[in-house]
Short mmCIF file of C-alpha atoms in Angstrom, two decimals:
data_model
loop_
_atom_site.label_atom_id
_atom_site.label_comp_id
_atom_site.label_asym_id
_atom_site.label_seq_id
_atom_site.Cartn_x
_atom_site.Cartn_y
_atom_site.Cartn_z
CA MET V 17 -0.68 28.37 22.12
CA ALA V 18 3.65 28.76 21.34
CA ASP V 19 4.83 32.20 20.63
CA ARG V 20 5.22 32.25 16.66
CA ARG V 21 7.60 34.76 16.22
CA SER V 22 10.33 34.57 13.87
CA ASP V 23 13.74 33.67 15.40
CA SER V 24 16.49 34.38 12.55
CA ARG V 25 18.99 32.28 14.40
CA LYS V 26 16.32 28.83 13.70
CA PRO V 27 16.59 26.67 10.60
CA SER V 28 14.68 28.08 8.00
CA MET V 29 12.09 25.28 8.38
CA GLN V 30 11.59 25.68 11.50
CA ARG V 31 11.12 29.21 11.40
CA TRP V 32 8.28 28.39 8.36
CA MET V 33 6.30 26.48 10.28
CA GLU V 34 6.14 28.49 13.11
CA GLU V 35 5.27 31.43 11.11
CA LYS V 36 3.13 29.43 8.16
CA TYR V 37 0.25 28.12 10.70
CA VAL V 38 -2.53 26.02 8.48
CA ASP V 39 -5.30 23.78 9.61
CA GLY V 40 -3.75 20.72 10.78
CA TYR V 41 -0.99 22.11 12.16
CA SER V 42 -0.79 22.00 16.00
CA ALA V 43 2.32 23.85 18.02
CA GLU V 44 2.77 20.86 20.21
CA MET V 45 3.87 18.59 16.84
CA ILE V 46 6.45 21.01 16.13
CA ASP V 47 7.81 21.38 19.60
CA ASP V 48 7.52 17.38 19.54
CA HIS V 49 9.56 17.38 16.59
CA ASN V 50 12.27 20.03 17.49
CA LYS V 51 12.83 18.06 20.76
CA GLU V 52 13.80 14.87 19.17
CA VAL V 53 15.72 16.40 16.51
CA LYS V 54 17.75 18.19 19.25
CA GLN V 55 18.09 14.62 21.03
CA VAL V 56 19.47 13.30 17.43
CA ALA V 57 21.59 15.72 17.02
CA ALA V 58 23.14 15.74 20.49
CA ALA V 59 23.75 11.73 20.09
CA VAL V 60 25.27 12.64 16.50
CA ARG V 61 27.52 15.59 17.92
CA SER V 62 28.98 13.52 20.61
CA PHE V 63 30.23 10.90 18.17
CA TYR V 64 31.59 13.58 16.39
CA ASN V 65 33.46 15.32 19.41
CA ARG V 66 34.79 11.07 20.20
CA GLY V 67 35.75 11.12 16.44
CA GLU V 68 33.63 7.59 16.24
CA LYS V 69 31.65 6.84 12.99
CA PHE V 70 28.03 5.22 13.53
CA ARG V 71 25.15 4.53 12.06
CA ILE V 72 21.99 5.28 11.75
CA PHE V 73 18.69 3.12 13.27
CA HIS V 74 15.71 4.26 11.11
CA GLY V 75 13.32 1.05 12.79
CA SER V 76 13.29 -0.61 9.28
CA THR V 77 14.48 -1.41 6.22
CA ASN V 78 13.89 -2.53 2.46
CA SER V 79 18.05 -2.72 1.76
CA THR V 80 18.87 -6.65 1.58
CA ARG V 81 22.15 -5.45 3.46
CA LYS V 82 22.25 -6.33 7.38
CA SER V 83 20.46 -3.70 9.56
CA ALA V 84 22.46 -1.19 11.39
CA MET V 85 21.03 -2.78 14.51
CA GLY V 86 22.95 -6.37 13.73
CA ARG V 87 25.98 -4.14 14.57
CA ASP V 88 27.50 -2.92 17.81
CA PRO V 89 24.63 -1.14 19.44
CA ARG V 90 26.53 1.60 21.10
CA LYS V 91 27.46 3.35 17.58
CA VAL V 92 23.76 3.77 16.27
CA VAL V 93 21.82 7.06 16.49
CA ASP V 94 18.21 5.88 16.71
CA THR V 95 15.86 8.21 14.64
CA SER V 96 12.80 5.82 14.51
CA ARG V 97 10.36 8.13 16.78
CA LEU V 98 10.71 10.41 13.85
CA ASN V 99 7.84 8.46 12.07
CA LYS V 100 4.76 11.11 11.57
CA VAL V 101 3.11 13.40 8.69
CA LEU V 102 3.42 16.80 10.49
CA LEU V 103 1.60 18.75 8.02
CA VAL V 104 -0.75 18.84 4.47
CA ASN V 105 -0.65 22.17 3.24
CA THR V 106 -3.96 22.07 0.46
CA ASP V 107 -3.63 25.79 0.60
CA ALA V 108 -0.44 26.11 -1.43
CA GLU V 109 0.05 26.04 -4.68
CA PRO V 110 1.88 22.94 -5.43
CA PRO V 111 0.78 21.49 -2.13
CA TYR V 112 2.87 19.91 -0.15
CA ALA V 113 3.22 17.40 3.26
CA LEU V 114 6.20 17.98 5.64
CA VAL V 115 7.09 14.33 6.97
CA GLN V 116 9.31 13.21 9.08
CA PRO V 117 11.84 11.12 7.60
CA ASN V 118 10.72 7.39 8.45
CA VAL V 119 6.98 7.83 7.32
CA PRO V 120 6.12 4.66 5.66
CA MET V 121 4.90 5.02 2.30
CA ASP V 122 1.17 3.62 3.04
CA ARG V 123 0.78 6.09 6.16
CA LEU V 124 1.76 8.51 3.89
CA ILE V 125 -1.19 8.13 0.94
CA GLU V 126 -3.22 6.90 3.95
CA GLU V 127 -2.91 10.54 5.52
CA THR V 128 -2.17 12.53 1.94
CA LEU V 129 -5.79 10.89 0.80
CA LYS V 130 -8.11 12.50 3.24
CA TYR V 131 -7.55 15.38 1.42
CA GLY V 132 -7.24 14.41 -1.97
CA LEU V 133 -3.66 14.04 -2.63
CA ILE V 134 -0.85 11.94 -3.35
CA PRO V 135 3.02 12.36 -3.99
CA PRO V 136 4.06 11.95 -7.57
CA VAL V 137 6.20 9.19 -7.04
CA VAL V 138 5.19 6.62 -4.43
CA MET V 139 7.40 3.65 -3.97
CA GLU V 140 5.77 0.49 -4.17
CA PHE V 141 6.77 -1.62 -1.20
CA PRO V 142 4.21 -0.07 1.33
CA GLY V 143 7.16 -0.32 4.22
CA ILE V 144 9.24 2.29 2.28
CA THR V 145 9.76 5.22 4.32
CA ALA V 146 10.10 9.28 2.98
CA GLY V 147 13.73 8.99 4.48
CA GLY V 148 14.35 6.19 2.47
CA GLY V 149 13.18 6.98 -0.62
CA TYR V 150 15.57 10.46 -0.50
CA ALA V 151 18.82 8.81 0.94
CA GLY V 152 18.55 5.64 -1.39
CA THR V 153 17.44 5.46 -5.21
CA SER V 154 13.96 5.11 -5.75
CA GLY V 155 12.65 5.12 -9.43
CA GLU V 156 9.29 3.94 -9.89
CA SER V 157 6.79 3.59 -12.75
CA SER V 158 6.09 7.68 -12.52
CA SER V 159 9.59 8.41 -12.84
CA PHE V 160 9.98 8.49 -16.62
CA ARG V 161 7.98 11.55 -15.62
CA HIS V 162 9.17 12.92 -12.60
CA GLY V 163 12.55 11.24 -12.02
CA PHE V 164 13.26 10.01 -8.61
CA PHE V 165 11.67 10.54 -5.82
CA ASP V 166 13.75 13.23 -4.61
CA ARG V 167 13.17 15.08 -7.71
CA THR V 168 9.33 15.34 -5.52
CA LEU V 169 11.27 17.16 -2.66
CA ASP V 170 11.29 20.93 -2.36
CA GLN V 171 13.55 20.70 1.03
CA VAL V 172 14.74 18.93 3.66
CA GLU V 173 16.34 19.25 6.91
CA MET V 174 19.03 17.56 7.95
CA VAL V 175 21.46 17.04 10.66
CA LEU V 176 24.77 17.18 9.72
CA ALA V 177 27.51 14.82 11.46
CA ASN V 178 28.99 17.54 13.77
CA GLY V 179 25.70 18.09 15.29
CA GLU V 180 24.31 21.15 13.37
CA VAL V 181 21.08 21.63 12.04
CA LEU V 182 19.87 22.86 8.80
CA VAL V 183 17.68 23.24 5.87
CA CYS V 184 18.85 22.74 2.32
CA SER V 185 16.84 23.22 -1.09
CA GLU V 186 17.47 24.58 -4.14
CA THR V 187 17.87 27.37 -3.08
CA GLU V 188 19.72 27.10 0.65
CA HIS V 189 22.86 24.72 0.41
CA PRO V 190 21.79 23.41 -3.27
CA ASP V 191 24.96 20.97 -3.49
CA LEU V 192 24.02 19.06 -0.10
CA PHE V 193 20.39 18.87 -1.26
CA ARG V 194 21.02 16.99 -4.49
CA GLY V 195 23.95 15.33 -2.74
CA ALA V 196 22.89 13.57 -0.23
CA ALA V 197 20.22 11.97 -2.67
CA GLY V 198 21.48 8.59 -3.05
CA ALA V 199 24.19 8.65 -0.71
CA VAL V 200 22.37 6.40 1.53
CA GLY V 201 23.01 8.59 4.21
CA THR V 202 26.54 9.19 4.27
CA LEU V 203 25.84 12.94 4.02
CA GLY V 204 24.03 13.81 7.25
CA VAL V 205 20.82 12.34 8.78
CA THR V 206 17.70 13.30 7.32
CA THR V 207 14.61 14.66 10.01
CA LEU V 208 12.26 15.97 8.12
CA VAL V 209 11.18 16.77 4.00
CA LYS V 210 9.14 18.98 2.69
CA LEU V 211 7.46 16.85 -0.50
CA ARG V 212 5.16 18.52 -3.16
CA LEU V 213 1.76 16.56 -3.81
CA ARG V 214 -0.84 16.03 -7.03
CA LYS V 215 -4.16 15.50 -7.35
CA ALA V 216 -5.36 12.14 -6.61
CA LYS V 217 -8.16 10.34 -8.67
CA LYS V 218 -10.30 7.40 -7.90
CA PHE V 219 -8.70 4.70 -10.21
CA VAL V 220 -6.02 4.34 -12.33
CA GLU V 221 -6.81 2.80 -15.87
CA THR V 222 -4.03 0.40 -16.44
CA THR V 223 -3.49 -1.31 -19.97
CA TYR V 224 -1.25 -4.56 -20.33
CA HIS V 225 0.29 -4.51 -23.84
CA PRO V 226 1.83 -8.08 -24.83
CA ILE V 227 5.38 -8.33 -25.62
CA SER V 228 6.05 -11.43 -27.81
CA LYS V 229 9.58 -10.31 -29.52
CA GLY V 230 11.46 -10.07 -26.31
CA ILE V 231 13.41 -7.30 -24.88
CA PRO V 232 14.10 -5.32 -27.98
CA GLU V 233 10.00 -5.03 -28.87
CA ALA V 234 9.64 -3.80 -25.43
CA THR V 235 12.28 -1.22 -25.22
CA VAL V 236 11.10 0.40 -28.45
CA LYS V 237 7.36 0.36 -26.77
CA LEU V 238 8.58 1.89 -23.31
CA GLN V 239 10.67 4.17 -25.44
CA GLU V 240 7.85 5.31 -27.40
CA LEU V 241 5.16 5.37 -24.60
CA ALA V 242 7.82 7.49 -22.44
CA THR V 243 8.24 10.72 -25.07
CA SER V 244 5.11 10.75 -26.89
CA SER V 245 2.19 10.07 -24.29
CA ASN V 246 1.10 12.93 -22.33
CA ASP V 247 -1.93 11.18 -21.05
CA LEU V 248 -0.02 9.44 -19.61
CA ASP V 249 0.66 9.11 -15.07
CA TYR V 250 2.58 5.55 -14.54
CA LEU V 251 4.48 3.17 -17.40
CA ASP V 252 6.87 0.09 -16.39
CA GLY V 253 6.87 -3.78 -17.58
CA ILE V 254 7.43 -7.47 -17.16
CA MET V 255 8.88 -9.94 -18.92
CA PHE V 256 8.21 -13.43 -17.94
CA SER V 257 10.36 -14.99 -20.19
CA LYS V 258 13.13 -14.03 -22.97
CA THR V 259 10.47 -13.48 -25.43
CA HIS V 260 7.17 -12.99 -23.61
CA GLY V 261 6.24 -9.82 -21.03
CA ALA V 262 3.67 -6.74 -20.67
CA VAL V 263 4.26 -3.39 -21.36
CA ILE V 264 1.83 -1.57 -18.72
CA THR V 265 0.18 1.86 -18.85
CA GLY V 266 -1.64 3.63 -15.99
CA ARG V 267 -3.68 6.64 -16.27
CA LEU V 268 -4.84 8.64 -13.83
CA THR V 269 -8.91 8.92 -13.97
CA ASP V 270 -11.84 9.12 -12.24
CA GLU V 271 -14.83 7.66 -14.38
CA PRO V 272 -12.78 4.56 -16.16
CA THR V 273 -13.99 3.91 -19.83
CA GLN V 274 -17.45 2.47 -19.73
CA GLY V 275 -17.40 -1.20 -19.68
CA THR V 276 -13.86 -1.73 -18.26
CA PRO V 277 -13.98 -4.24 -15.37
CA ALA V 278 -12.53 -3.47 -11.58
CA GLN V 279 -9.92 -4.96 -10.14
CA ARG V 280 -7.92 -5.19 -6.82
CA PHE V 281 -5.06 -6.66 -5.37
CA SER V 282 -5.08 -5.84 -1.53
CA ALA V 283 -7.00 -8.43 -0.41
CA PRO V 284 -5.58 -11.89 0.54
CA SER V 285 -8.48 -13.51 -2.10
CA ASP V 286 -7.44 -11.24 -4.78
CA PRO V 287 -4.78 -12.21 -7.32
CA TRP V 288 -1.09 -10.94 -7.05
CA PHE V 289 -0.02 -8.75 -9.65
CA TYR V 290 1.96 -10.18 -11.96
CA LEU V 291 0.05 -13.10 -12.41
CA HIS V 292 -3.23 -11.50 -12.94
CA VAL V 293 -1.31 -9.77 -15.78
CA GLN V 294 -0.13 -12.53 -17.02
CA THR V 295 -3.48 -14.01 -16.99
CA ARG V 296 -4.87 -11.25 -18.66
CA LEU V 297 -2.55 -11.55 -21.65
CA SER V 298 -3.21 -15.05 -22.15
CA ASN V 299 -7.14 -14.66 -22.55
CA HIS V 300 -6.61 -11.48 -24.54
CA ALA V 301 -5.05 -11.34 -28.31
CA GLY V 302 -4.08 -7.59 -27.70
CA PRO V 303 -3.95 -5.04 -25.08
CA THR V 304 -6.60 -5.46 -22.28
CA THR V 305 -7.49 -2.82 -19.47
CA ASP V 306 -8.74 -2.91 -15.78
CA ALA V 307 -9.94 0.02 -13.51
CA ILE V 308 -7.68 -0.20 -10.49
CA PRO V 309 -8.22 1.69 -7.11
CA LEU V 310 -5.56 3.80 -7.07
CA PRO V 311 -4.21 2.50 -3.41
CA ASP V 312 -4.23 -0.59 -5.05
CA TYR V 313 -2.11 0.37 -8.46
CA LEU V 314 0.39 2.06 -6.06
CA PHE V 315 0.73 -0.76 -4.17
CA ARG V 316 -0.02 -3.68 -6.44
CA TYR V 317 3.51 -5.12 -6.50
CA ASP V 318 3.01 -5.54 -2.37
CA ARG V 319 1.75 -9.15 -2.06
CA GLY V 320 4.26 -11.10 -3.57
CA GLY V 321 6.80 -8.71 -3.40
CA PHE V 322 6.55 -8.42 -6.92
CA TRP V 323 7.41 -12.27 -7.16
CA VAL V 324 9.97 -12.96 -4.66
CA GLY V 325 7.77 -14.44 -2.55
CA ALA V 326 7.27 -16.99 -4.70
CA ALA V 327 11.13 -17.88 -3.60
CA SER V 328 9.85 -19.25 -0.08
CA PHE V 329 7.28 -21.82 -1.75
CA LYS V 330 10.43 -23.35 -3.37
CA TYR V 331 12.32 -23.40 -0.22
CA PHE V 332 9.73 -25.49 1.54
CA PRO V 333 9.43 -28.23 -1.26
CA GLY V 334 6.14 -29.95 -1.05
CA MET V 335 4.12 -26.39 -0.55
CA PRO V 336 1.83 -26.02 -3.89
CA PHE V 337 2.20 -22.31 -5.03
CA ASN V 338 -1.28 -22.05 -6.00
CA ALA V 339 -4.50 -19.50 -4.82
CA PHE V 340 -5.45 -21.47 -1.91
CA THR V 341 -1.92 -21.40 -0.21
CA ARG V 342 -1.09 -18.03 -1.41
CA TRP V 343 -4.89 -16.78 0.37
CA TRP V 344 -4.05 -19.20 3.04
CA LEU V 345 -0.53 -17.60 3.85
CA ASP V 346 -1.26 -14.19 3.17
CA ASP V 347 -0.05 -13.07 6.17
CA PHE V 348 3.33 -13.98 5.45
CA LEU V 349 3.61 -13.01 1.85
CA HIS V 350 3.59 -8.71 1.85
CA THR V 351 6.85 -7.08 1.63
CA ARG V 352 7.07 -5.90 5.05
CA MET V 353 7.31 -9.76 6.40
CA LEU V 354 9.20 -11.16 3.56
CA TYR V 355 11.97 -8.75 4.36
CA ASN V 356 11.74 -9.02 8.21
CA ALA V 357 12.29 -13.02 7.16
CA LEU V 358 14.67 -12.81 4.84
CA HIS V 359 16.84 -10.33 7.22
CA ALA V 360 16.53 -12.66 9.87
CA SER V 361 16.72 -16.03 7.93
CA GLY V 362 20.15 -14.94 6.57
CA GLN V 363 18.65 -15.68 3.29
CA SER V 364 19.21 -12.35 2.03
CA GLU V 365 22.95 -13.64 1.22
CA ARG V 366 21.30 -16.57 -1.09
CA MET V 367 19.00 -14.37 -3.03
CA ILE V 368 19.71 -12.36 -6.46
CA VAL V 369 17.86 -8.65 -5.56
CA GLN V 370 19.94 -6.29 -7.81
CA ASP V 371 18.05 -3.18 -9.81
CA VAL V 372 20.50 -1.99 -12.69
CA ALA V 373 20.52 1.21 -15.05
CA LEU V 374 21.22 0.79 -18.44
CA PRO V 375 21.01 2.60 -21.86
CA TYR V 376 17.98 1.04 -23.46
CA ALA V 377 20.04 0.29 -26.42
CA THR V 378 22.55 -1.88 -24.40
CA ALA V 379 19.72 -3.61 -22.35
CA ALA V 380 19.21 -6.77 -24.86
CA GLU V 381 22.11 -7.70 -24.30
CA PHE V 382 22.33 -7.65 -20.47
CA VAL V 383 19.20 -9.10 -20.81
CA GLU V 384 20.56 -12.19 -23.13
CA TYR V 385 23.62 -12.33 -20.38
CA THR V 386 21.08 -13.05 -17.34
CA ASP V 387 19.25 -15.43 -19.81
CA GLN V 388 22.28 -17.77 -20.23
CA ARG V 389 23.78 -16.78 -16.93
CA LEU V 390 21.01 -17.04 -14.12
CA GLY V 391 17.77 -17.68 -15.59
CA ILE V 392 16.06 -15.46 -13.59
CA TYR V 393 12.79 -14.46 -14.36
CA PRO V 394 10.38 -12.41 -14.19
CA LEU V 395 12.60 -9.10 -14.86
CA TRP V 396 11.06 -6.00 -14.02
CA LEU V 397 11.29 -2.87 -16.59
CA CYS V 398 11.07 0.90 -15.78
CA PRO V 399 11.87 3.68 -17.59
CA LEU V 400 13.85 6.55 -16.15
CA LYS V 401 13.95 10.10 -16.31
CA GLN V 402 17.58 10.53 -14.88
CA SER V 403 19.66 13.27 -12.49
CA SER V 404 21.64 16.36 -13.04
CA LEU V 405 25.16 15.19 -12.61
CA PRO V 406 26.93 15.22 -9.98
CA THR V 407 25.28 12.56 -8.57
CA MET V 408 25.03 9.24 -6.35
CA HIS V 409 22.26 8.08 -7.99
CA PRO V 410 22.73 5.43 -10.48
CA HIS V 411 23.25 7.15 -14.10
CA LEU V 412 24.30 7.01 -17.79
CA ASP V 413 27.03 9.75 -19.37
CA GLU V 414 24.23 9.72 -22.42
CA TYR V 415 23.06 13.11 -23.77
CA GLU V 416 20.62 14.06 -26.20
CA ALA V 417 21.67 15.71 -29.64
CA ASP V 418 21.06 18.79 -28.02
CA GLY V 419 24.30 18.21 -25.57
CA THR V 420 22.88 18.68 -22.47
CA THR V 421 19.88 17.13 -21.90
CA LEU V 422 20.67 13.41 -19.80
CA LYS V 423 19.02 10.59 -22.50
CA PRO V 424 16.12 8.22 -20.17
CA MET V 425 17.41 4.84 -18.89
CA LEU V 426 15.88 1.63 -18.38
CA ASN V 427 15.93 0.01 -14.70
CA ILE V 428 15.94 -3.65 -14.87
CA GLY V 429 14.74 -5.31 -11.62
CA LEU V 430 17.01 -8.39 -11.47
CA TRP V 431 15.07 -10.41 -8.47
CA GLY V 432 15.28 -14.51 -7.61
CA LEU V 433 16.98 -17.68 -6.29
CA GLY V 434 21.23 -17.38 -6.48
CA PRO V 435 23.68 -20.10 -6.60
CA THR V 436 23.60 -21.95 -3.27
CA THR V 437 27.30 -21.86 -2.32
CA ARG V 438 28.63 -18.75 -0.85
CA GLU V 439 31.59 -18.90 -3.46
CA GLY V 440 28.81 -18.91 -6.56
CA PHE V 441 26.84 -16.41 -4.98
CA VAL V 442 29.96 -13.89 -4.69
CA GLU V 443 30.89 -14.79 -8.27
CA ALA V 444 27.69 -14.31 -9.93
CA ASN V 445 27.51 -10.69 -8.15
CA ARG V 446 30.56 -9.97 -9.44
CA ASP V 447 29.76 -10.91 -13.16
CA ILE V 448 26.63 -8.50 -12.75
CA GLU V 449 28.87 -6.27 -11.75
CA LYS V 450 31.35 -6.65 -14.93
CA LYS V 451 28.73 -6.83 -17.38
CA LEU V 452 27.25 -3.79 -16.37
CA GLN V 453 30.42 -2.09 -16.60
CA GLU V 454 31.38 -3.65 -19.80
CA LEU V 455 27.42 -2.11 -20.71
CA GLY V 456 27.90 1.09 -19.78
CA GLY V 457 25.24 0.64 -16.78
CA MET V 458 25.41 0.88 -13.05
CA LYS V 459 23.55 -0.92 -10.25
CA TRP V 460 21.26 0.59 -7.25
CA LEU V 461 23.40 0.94 -4.05
CA TYR V 462 20.31 -0.86 -1.65
CA ALA V 463 21.83 -4.58 -1.91
CA GLN V 464 25.51 -5.07 -1.29
CA THR V 465 27.94 -4.49 -3.71
CA TYR V 466 31.43 -6.34 -4.69
CA TYR V 467 33.30 -4.08 -6.55
CA SER V 468 36.89 -3.21 -5.07
CA GLU V 469 36.73 0.30 -3.87
CA LYS V 470 38.22 1.28 -7.38
CA GLU V 471 35.31 -0.12 -9.43
CA PHE V 472 32.93 1.42 -7.10
CA TRP V 473 34.66 4.81 -7.33
CA ALA V 474 34.91 4.68 -11.49
CA GLY V 475 31.09 4.83 -11.61
CA PHE V 476 30.70 8.08 -9.34
CA ASP V 477 32.66 11.58 -9.61
CA LYS V 478 34.75 10.83 -5.27
CA ALA V 479 36.13 14.25 -5.71
CA TRP V 480 33.23 16.20 -5.52
CA TYR V 481 31.41 13.50 -2.98
CA ASP V 482 34.96 14.12 -1.02
CA GLU V 483 34.61 17.76 -1.25
CA LEU V 484 30.74 17.21 0.13
CA ARG V 485 32.14 15.44 3.02
CA GLU V 486 34.38 18.01 3.84
CA LYS V 487 32.73 21.02 3.44
CA TYR V 488 29.49 19.48 5.87
CA HIS V 489 31.63 18.01 8.37
CA ALA V 490 31.04 14.68 6.76
CA THR V 491 34.29 12.87 6.81
CA SER V 492 33.38 10.96 10.32
CA LEU V 493 30.73 9.12 9.13
CA PRO V 494 31.18 5.69 6.72
CA THR V 495 31.19 6.31 2.72
CA VAL V 496 28.97 5.24 0.88
CA TYR V 497 31.02 2.44 -0.35
CA ASP V 498 31.86 1.62 3.72
CA LYS V 499 27.93 1.10 3.75
CA VAL V 500 27.21 -0.79 0.68
CA LYS V 501 30.88 -3.39 0.14
CA GLY V 502 30.13 -6.68 0.54
CA ASP V 503 32.14 -9.35 2.18
CA GLN V 504 33.76 -11.04 -0.58
CA GLY V 505 36.68 -12.31 1.72
CA ARG V 506 33.97 -14.81 3.49
CA ASP V 507 34.07 -17.96 1.56
CA ALA V 508 32.70 -21.24 2.87
CA ALA V 509 35.75 -22.06 4.72
CA GLY V 510 35.20 -18.59 6.84
CA TRP V 511 31.99 -19.81 7.79
CA SER V 512 31.80 -20.81 11.61
CA VAL V 513 30.69 -24.17 12.63
CA THR V 514 27.73 -22.35 14.45
CA ARG V 515 26.42 -19.90 10.96
CA ALA V 516 26.47 -23.29 9.63
CA PHE V 517 24.29 -24.58 11.83
CA TRP V 518 22.14 -21.90 11.39
CA ASP V 519 22.02 -21.77 7.35
CA THR V 520 21.01 -25.26 7.67
CA TRP V 521 17.73 -26.05 6.01
CA PRO V 522 14.91 -25.64 7.53
CA ILE V 523 16.51 -24.12 10.46
CA SER V 524 17.10 -20.37 9.02
CA GLY V 525 13.80 -20.34 7.02
CA LEU V 526 11.86 -21.41 10.04
CA TRP V 527 13.33 -18.39 12.14
CA GLY V 528 12.98 -15.88 10.23
CA LEU V 529 9.51 -17.00 9.87
CA VAL V 530 9.29 -16.45 13.85
CA LYS V 531 11.16 -13.50 13.64
CA ALA V 532 9.06 -12.12 11.21
CA ILE V 533 6.14 -12.84 12.85
CA GLU V 534 7.58 -11.01 16.27
CA THR V 535 7.22 -8.00 14.86
CA GLY V 536 3.58 -8.26 14.33
CA ASP V 537 3.78 -6.40 10.92
CA TYR V 538 0.78 -8.61 9.49
CA VAL V 539 -1.42 -7.41 12.13
CA ARG V 540 -0.92 -4.13 11.07
CA ALA V 541 -1.35 -4.68 7.29
CA ARG V 542 -4.75 -6.00 8.06
CA SER V 543 -6.06 -3.16 8.71
CA ALA V 544 -4.35 -0.65 6.48
CA SER V 545 -7.21 2.07 5.77
CA TRP V 546 -5.76 2.44 2.02
CA LYS V 547 -7.14 -0.66 1.23
CA THR V 548 -10.64 0.52 1.66
CA TRP V 549 -10.29 3.92 0.09
CA VAL V 550 -12.54 3.12 -2.88
CA PRO V 551 -15.49 0.81 -1.76
CA ARG V 552 -14.90 -2.55 -3.44
CA THR V 553 -17.63 -3.20 -6.02
#
């Protein structure tokens, strides 16, 4: 057994891990973690000493931006082996987990459910990682109550761009702790997070409230439920058209209301969630409720990637979109496989995949605009609690009457097929950005942006961000704008003959399918233990 004596020279999270032994933690796990972090730090320091910028390879991505491995591999730091849950401490209050950054949500949930616990905010896609949730912006159906995913973390271990390893929290380097949240890895490399947990229950009693008068009705109901319903754990919505949709509420329970039907969404024969909601609403005049096993609820949008997976059927004309084909092709219609195919095929530059944050007061005008400009439906609605300013998260400079409390905002997920030409695609994205600025909104940074640098920084506190980069030696890293900007100049005339060949139908789609199969992600998805956490009834 390794010596657990305190060493004041060690980063505080390492000291804590070595001094506070609990069941499930081993010295070997900590040794392995520290060795891996040491290697990452050495690689980072070498780039710093040479004055070169680098990017991080995490092993997976849920961004529609191109992967770092598609760039010069000599300028990439590989952190993909930091992919383990080191500890779940059930004795602390609140309980917590120590999680390496490349642990995806499904593996995290499988581990915490062994102890009857879950994170307060769980990203809907199983492949999104804990580190990605911190470095990016992750607002989910519980974020009306808990805020973004990073607000559920207590500590973060990070390698700075000069190779120094430190731990940040609300009391240690608090400016870095909150500043790095949403900054897409431009202030340092996350190597470990301490994540608060809450008690899990068997089911989420999920109620679908019909909307028939459009976004104005939906926003009123979402605001009302978000502020007045203390018993709700989850809240989101779907607009199937300009006028019709559903506001969806969820309540954790071990004993669903008597007579409530059980419903799952993880098996190939189960319905896709959004199609099930449509069916339930069409069969009932008022609200209707299901009892959904907890993991199935958390990952209810995985099959079909909300509804983006339906676009693959449009890519191959003649392929019917029905329950049989969704069952037959189920392996390829989960989010991991969809993202793999999207990147390999190049079709990520054909899809409008944008999350936006808006004041409730201007949400209806934005939907009216997208209805006329793009006609994309369904739309996802998710009420969010804002993070304190300054922040690199999407935010609104709107306060409640007290002048200090930030108003909640509405996330609208706009995901669907865009214009078929490169010029049209860029123009559509630019139009969305301009409309958002006009309406006091912002977009998520997981997708490419087409702002000019001046337009981009108009939405954020650049002086604050630049000061953090200077203070924590991060000026050798790419800036946020460097990482998220799209290539507006690459118009149709700039495409090479080779690129044009690979973009030809159906070559790009078939290539994307082949590369997705090569990952083997579909095989691992079949045996995911979260799918059987609650026995089927």
